[in-house]
Structure formats: structure tokens, C-alpha cells
């Protein structure tokens, strides 16, 4: 139990240092946080239809989380029936005239996906876990008819 607590504190210290470094540089853009707080925290929210027609453009909507954070872009890579979606956010420091909002905000990202084959498409969303900082992958399936 002590080891887990030390590891959690170490992770928190690293994230605080990361935040200070980002604040010192003005702003930085990186992969967005899609999992905030683990179990009992804010949910991983990915909205995607379960079925679609071949060649039909479908929309994926997902949330990232942050305080002094704005959505930067959402990258999409599609190869056959596999798609990888990566949201990016820009974290900036607050100023005396424009402070960071208190609390965590939910940011919306959208992506358009088109699959040109019939079958089960695999959509993988890459994002960060806020606690550990590591990149996680969440997969959803879409039946393409």
C-alpha cells in the first residue's frame, strides 16, 4: 500500500512539474486527456454510431479534459477497416487579466471517418490518462454494411 501511495505522489509531483513547465513556456500542445481521475472520475466519452454504410461519412465525437486548455486539432488515420483518432489540446498559462478557470472543463473534439470496405471497422482513440500521463487506447467497433 505504501509503495502505491508513493507512486501516486510521485506521479502527481511529475504532473505538477509538467504544468509548471508548460506555464513557463506560455503554451504547449500535446495529446489530450481522455481519462480524468480513473474509476470514479470523469468518464471516457466517445460517441460513434454502431453501424454505417460503406463510403458514408460518420462523425465521432469525444471529450478531453483540462483547465487552461483549448482543443487544438484531431488527427485521423484510416487504413482499410482500421482508424486511429488522436485529439490534441493546447495548454496555456493564465495571466492576471485572464486567469485559468477553476476546475476541470470538458472539451469536445470531432472527427469524420469514412470506411470504403464492408465488415467490422475498429476505431482506436489515443489519449492521455491525467493521473499517470501515459497514452491509453480505447477501441470501439462499427459495423460497415
PDB file of C-alpha atoms in Angstrom:
ATOM      1  CA  UNK A   1       0.000   0.000   0.000  1.00  0.00           C
ATOM      2  CA  UNK A   2       2.841   2.408   0.847  1.00  0.00           C
ATOM      3  CA  UNK A   3       4.527   1.734  -2.482  1.00  0.00           C
ATOM      4  CA  UNK A   4       1.308   2.524  -4.371  1.00  0.00           C
ATOM      5  CA  UNK A   5       0.883   5.763  -2.393  1.00  0.00           C
ATOM      6  CA  UNK A   6       4.497   6.811  -3.079  1.00  0.00           C
ATOM      7  CA  UNK A   7       3.996   6.075  -6.768  1.00  0.00           C
ATOM      8  CA  UNK A   8       0.789   8.143  -6.811  1.00  0.00           C
ATOM      9  CA  UNK A   9       2.512  11.066  -5.077  1.00  0.00           C
ATOM     10  CA  UNK A  10       5.459  10.814  -7.490  1.00  0.00           C
ATOM     11  CA  UNK A  11       3.063  10.896 -10.449  1.00  0.00           C
ATOM     12  CA  UNK A  12       1.291  13.921  -9.009  1.00  0.00           C
ATOM     13  CA  UNK A  13       4.592  15.747  -8.496  1.00  0.00           C
ATOM     14  CA  UNK A  14       5.615  14.998 -12.088  1.00  0.00           C
ATOM     15  CA  UNK A  15       2.305  16.351 -13.381  1.00  0.00           C
ATOM     16  CA  UNK A  16       2.692  19.482 -11.287  1.00  0.00           C
ATOM     17  CA  UNK A  17       6.183  19.986 -12.696  1.00  0.00           C
ATOM     18  CA  UNK A  18       4.819  19.397 -16.220  1.00  0.00           C
ATOM     19  CA  UNK A  19       2.189  22.047 -15.536  1.00  0.00           C
ATOM     20  CA  UNK A  20       4.822  24.498 -14.295  1.00  0.00           C
ATOM     21  CA  UNK A  21       6.981  23.899 -17.352  1.00  0.00           C
ATOM     22  CA  UNK A  22       4.003  24.463 -19.624  1.00  0.00           C
ATOM     23  CA  UNK A  23       3.191  27.657 -17.720  1.00  0.00           C
ATOM     24  CA  UNK A  24       6.769  28.905 -18.041  1.00  0.00           C
ATOM     25  CA  UNK A  25       6.761  28.453 -21.797  1.00  0.00           C
ATOM     26  CA  UNK A  26       3.393  30.136 -22.386  1.00  0.00           C
ATOM     27  CA  UNK A  27       1.610  27.229 -24.033  1.00  0.00           C
ATOM     28  CA  UNK A  28       2.180  23.720 -25.291  1.00  0.00           C
ATOM     29  CA  UNK A  29       0.203  21.348 -27.483  1.00  0.00           C
ATOM     30  CA  UNK A  30       0.011  17.634 -26.843  1.00  0.00           C
ATOM     31  CA  UNK A  31      -2.241  14.597 -26.881  1.00  0.00           C
ATOM     32  CA  UNK A  32      -5.437  15.388 -24.974  1.00  0.00           C
ATOM     33  CA  UNK A  33      -6.560  13.859 -21.685  1.00  0.00           C
ATOM     34  CA  UNK A  34      -9.451  11.440 -22.359  1.00  0.00           C
ATOM     35  CA  UNK A  35      -9.418   9.713 -18.957  1.00  0.00           C
ATOM     36  CA  UNK A  36      -9.584  12.012 -15.952  1.00  0.00           C
ATOM     37  CA  UNK A  37      -9.383  10.523 -12.486  1.00  0.00           C
ATOM     38  CA  UNK A  38      -9.630   6.820 -13.336  1.00  0.00           C
ATOM     39  CA  UNK A  39     -12.578   4.883 -11.923  1.00  0.00           C
ATOM     40  CA  UNK A  40     -14.882   7.292 -10.145  1.00  0.00           C
ATOM     41  CA  UNK A  41     -13.517  10.209 -12.177  1.00  0.00           C
ATOM     42  CA  UNK A  42     -14.829  11.739 -15.369  1.00  0.00           C
ATOM     43  CA  UNK A  43     -15.874   9.111 -17.923  1.00  0.00           C
ATOM     44  CA  UNK A  44     -14.155   8.315 -21.188  1.00  0.00           C
ATOM     45  CA  UNK A  45     -16.734   9.717 -23.578  1.00  0.00           C
ATOM     46  CA  UNK A  46     -16.639   8.589 -27.210  1.00  0.00           C
ATOM     47  CA  UNK A  47     -19.766   8.894 -29.335  1.00  0.00           C
ATOM     48  CA  UNK A  48     -19.761   6.852 -32.525  1.00  0.00           C
ATOM     49  CA  UNK A  49     -22.538   5.098 -34.451  1.00  0.00           C
ATOM     50  CA  UNK A  50     -22.646   1.302 -34.178  1.00  0.00           C
ATOM     51  CA  UNK A  51     -23.394   0.847 -37.894  1.00  0.00           C
ATOM     52  CA  UNK A  52     -22.714   2.776 -41.083  1.00  0.00           C
ATOM     53  CA  UNK A  53     -22.877   2.270 -44.831  1.00  0.00           C
ATOM     54  CA  UNK A  54     -19.740   1.710 -46.893  1.00  0.00           C
ATOM     55  CA  UNK A  55     -18.489   5.084 -48.184  1.00  0.00           C
ATOM     56  CA  UNK A  56     -20.689   7.025 -45.741  1.00  0.00           C
ATOM     57  CA  UNK A  57     -19.021   9.754 -43.681  1.00  0.00           C
ATOM     58  CA  UNK A  58     -19.673   9.162 -39.989  1.00  0.00           C
ATOM     59  CA  UNK A  59     -18.901  11.502 -37.139  1.00  0.00           C
ATOM     60  CA  UNK A  60     -17.030  10.597 -33.996  1.00  0.00           C
ATOM     61  CA  UNK A  61     -17.280  12.946 -31.026  1.00  0.00           C
ATOM     62  CA  UNK A  62     -15.061  12.620 -27.980  1.00  0.00           C
ATOM     63  CA  UNK A  63     -14.242  14.601 -24.866  1.00  0.00           C
ATOM     64  CA  UNK A  64     -10.923  15.703 -23.469  1.00  0.00           C
ATOM     65  CA  UNK A  65     -10.447  17.410 -20.122  1.00  0.00           C
ATOM     66  CA  UNK A  66      -8.375  20.308 -18.838  1.00  0.00           C
ATOM     67  CA  UNK A  67      -8.339  23.674 -17.090  1.00  0.00           C
ATOM     68  CA  UNK A  68      -6.352  26.231 -19.113  1.00  0.00           C
ATOM     69  CA  UNK A  69      -6.909  24.044 -22.147  1.00  0.00           C
ATOM     70  CA  UNK A  70      -8.410  24.516 -25.604  1.00  0.00           C
ATOM     71  CA  UNK A  71      -8.906  21.946 -28.383  1.00  0.00           C
ATOM     72  CA  UNK A  72      -6.085  22.197 -30.937  1.00  0.00           C
ATOM     73  CA  UNK A  73      -6.862  19.579 -33.582  1.00  0.00           C
ATOM     74  CA  UNK A  74      -7.973  15.984 -34.062  1.00  0.00           C
ATOM     75  CA  UNK A  75      -5.858  13.704 -36.245  1.00  0.00           C
ATOM     76  CA  UNK A  76      -7.405  10.782 -38.124  1.00  0.00           C
ATOM     77  CA  UNK A  77      -5.551   7.928 -39.809  1.00  0.00           C
ATOM     78  CA  UNK A  78      -7.595   5.343 -41.724  1.00  0.00           C
ATOM     79  CA  UNK A  79      -6.257   2.204 -43.366  1.00  0.00           C
ATOM     80  CA  UNK A  80      -8.835  -0.291 -44.571  1.00  0.00           C
ATOM     81  CA  UNK A  81     -11.171  -1.057 -41.672  1.00  0.00           C
ATOM     82  CA  UNK A  82      -8.904   0.441 -39.005  1.00  0.00           C
ATOM     83  CA  UNK A  83      -8.916   4.034 -37.834  1.00  0.00           C
ATOM     84  CA  UNK A  84      -6.787   5.798 -35.254  1.00  0.00           C
ATOM     85  CA  UNK A  85      -8.103   9.070 -33.827  1.00  0.00           C
ATOM     86  CA  UNK A  86      -5.868  11.307 -31.709  1.00  0.00           C
ATOM     87  CA  UNK A  87      -7.136  14.528 -30.098  1.00  0.00           C
ATOM     88  CA  UNK A  88      -4.638  17.302 -29.356  1.00  0.00           C
ATOM     89  CA  UNK A  89      -5.148  20.125 -26.868  1.00  0.00           C
ATOM     90  CA  UNK A  90      -3.228  23.315 -26.172  1.00  0.00           C
ATOM     91  CA  UNK A  91      -2.479  24.066 -22.525  1.00  0.00           C
ATOM     92  CA  UNK A  92      -1.639  27.680 -21.744  1.00  0.00           C
ATOM     93  CA  UNK A  93      -0.892  29.550 -18.578  1.00  0.00           C
ATOM     94  CA  UNK A  94      -3.274  32.047 -17.145  1.00  0.00           C
ATOM     95  CA  UNK A  95      -2.399  35.694 -16.677  1.00  0.00           C
ATOM     96  CA  UNK A  96      -3.501  38.300 -14.147  1.00  0.00           C
ATOM     97  CA  UNK A  97      -6.041  39.618 -16.660  1.00  0.00           C
ATOM     98  CA  UNK A  98      -7.084  36.202 -17.969  1.00  0.00           C
ATOM     99  CA  UNK A  99      -6.695  33.573 -15.229  1.00  0.00           C
ATOM    100  CA  UNK A 100      -7.255  29.867 -15.734  1.00  0.00           C
ATOM    101  CA  UNK A 101     -10.786  28.792 -14.827  1.00  0.00           C
ATOM    102  CA  UNK A 102     -11.170  26.893 -11.595  1.00  0.00           C
ATOM    103  CA  UNK A 103     -11.958  23.232 -12.009  1.00  0.00           C
ATOM    104  CA  UNK A 104     -11.799  20.965 -14.997  1.00  0.00           C
ATOM    105  CA  UNK A 105     -13.553  21.777 -18.256  1.00  0.00           C
ATOM    106  CA  UNK A 106     -14.876  19.296 -20.803  1.00  0.00           C
ATOM    107  CA  UNK A 107     -13.626  19.955 -24.340  1.00  0.00           C
ATOM    108  CA  UNK A 108     -15.259  18.474 -27.429  1.00  0.00           C
ATOM    109  CA  UNK A 109     -13.358  17.068 -30.404  1.00  0.00           C
ATOM    110  CA  UNK A 110     -14.954  15.778 -33.604  1.00  0.00           C
ATOM    111  CA  UNK A 111     -13.627  13.663 -36.436  1.00  0.00           C
ATOM    112  CA  UNK A 112     -15.130  12.442 -39.679  1.00  0.00           C
ATOM    113  CA  UNK A 113     -14.462   8.823 -40.625  1.00  0.00           C
ATOM    114  CA  UNK A 114     -15.234   7.050 -43.904  1.00  0.00           C
ATOM    115  CA  UNK A 115     -14.722   3.324 -44.434  1.00  0.00           C
ATOM    116  CA  UNK A 116     -14.775   2.025 -48.009  1.00  0.00           C
ATOM    117  CA  UNK A 117     -14.972  -1.675 -47.174  1.00  0.00           C
ATOM    118  CA  UNK A 118     -17.742  -3.837 -45.733  1.00  0.00           C
ATOM    119  CA  UNK A 119     -17.008  -5.521 -42.393  1.00  0.00           C
ATOM    120  CA  UNK A 120     -16.277  -4.604 -38.791  1.00  0.00           C
ATOM    121  CA  UNK A 121     -14.249  -1.428 -38.514  1.00  0.00           C
ATOM    122  CA  UNK A 122     -12.041  -0.874 -35.484  1.00  0.00           C
ATOM    123  CA  UNK A 123     -11.755   2.707 -34.261  1.00  0.00           C
ATOM    124  CA  UNK A 124      -8.972   3.349 -31.754  1.00  0.00           C
ATOM    125  CA  UNK A 125      -8.874   6.626 -29.839  1.00  0.00           C
ATOM    126  CA  UNK A 126      -5.472   7.564 -28.410  1.00  0.00           C
ATOM    127  CA  UNK A 127      -5.421   9.928 -25.473  1.00  0.00           C
ATOM    128  CA  UNK A 128      -3.743  10.505 -22.147  1.00  0.00           C
ATOM    129  CA  UNK A 129      -4.662   9.486 -18.629  1.00  0.00           C
ATOM    130  CA  UNK A 130      -4.342  12.580 -16.432  1.00  0.00           C
ATOM    131  CA  UNK A 131      -3.082  10.717 -13.367  1.00  0.00           C
ATOM    132  CA  UNK A 132      -0.252   8.710 -14.888  1.00  0.00           C
ATOM    133  CA  UNK A 133       0.268  10.821 -18.006  1.00  0.00           C
ATOM    134  CA  UNK A 134       0.607   7.745 -20.161  1.00  0.00           C
ATOM    135  CA  UNK A 135      -1.053   7.346 -23.548  1.00  0.00           C
ATOM    136  CA  UNK A 136      -4.017   4.992 -23.424  1.00  0.00           C
ATOM    137  CA  UNK A 137      -6.019   3.439 -26.245  1.00  0.00           C
ATOM    138  CA  UNK A 138      -9.776   2.949 -26.262  1.00  0.00           C
ATOM    139  CA  UNK A 139     -11.296   0.840 -29.022  1.00  0.00           C
ATOM    140  CA  UNK A 140     -14.806   0.868 -30.482  1.00  0.00           C
ATOM    141  CA  UNK A 141     -16.290  -1.260 -33.281  1.00  0.00           C
ATOM    142  CA  UNK A 142     -18.505  -0.077 -36.142  1.00  0.00           C
ATOM    143  CA  UNK A 143     -20.287  -2.466 -38.477  1.00  0.00           C
ATOM    144  CA  UNK A 144     -19.858  -1.255 -42.056  1.00  0.00           C
ATOM    145  CA  UNK A 145     -22.595  -2.525 -44.406  1.00  0.00           C
TER     146      UNK A 145
END
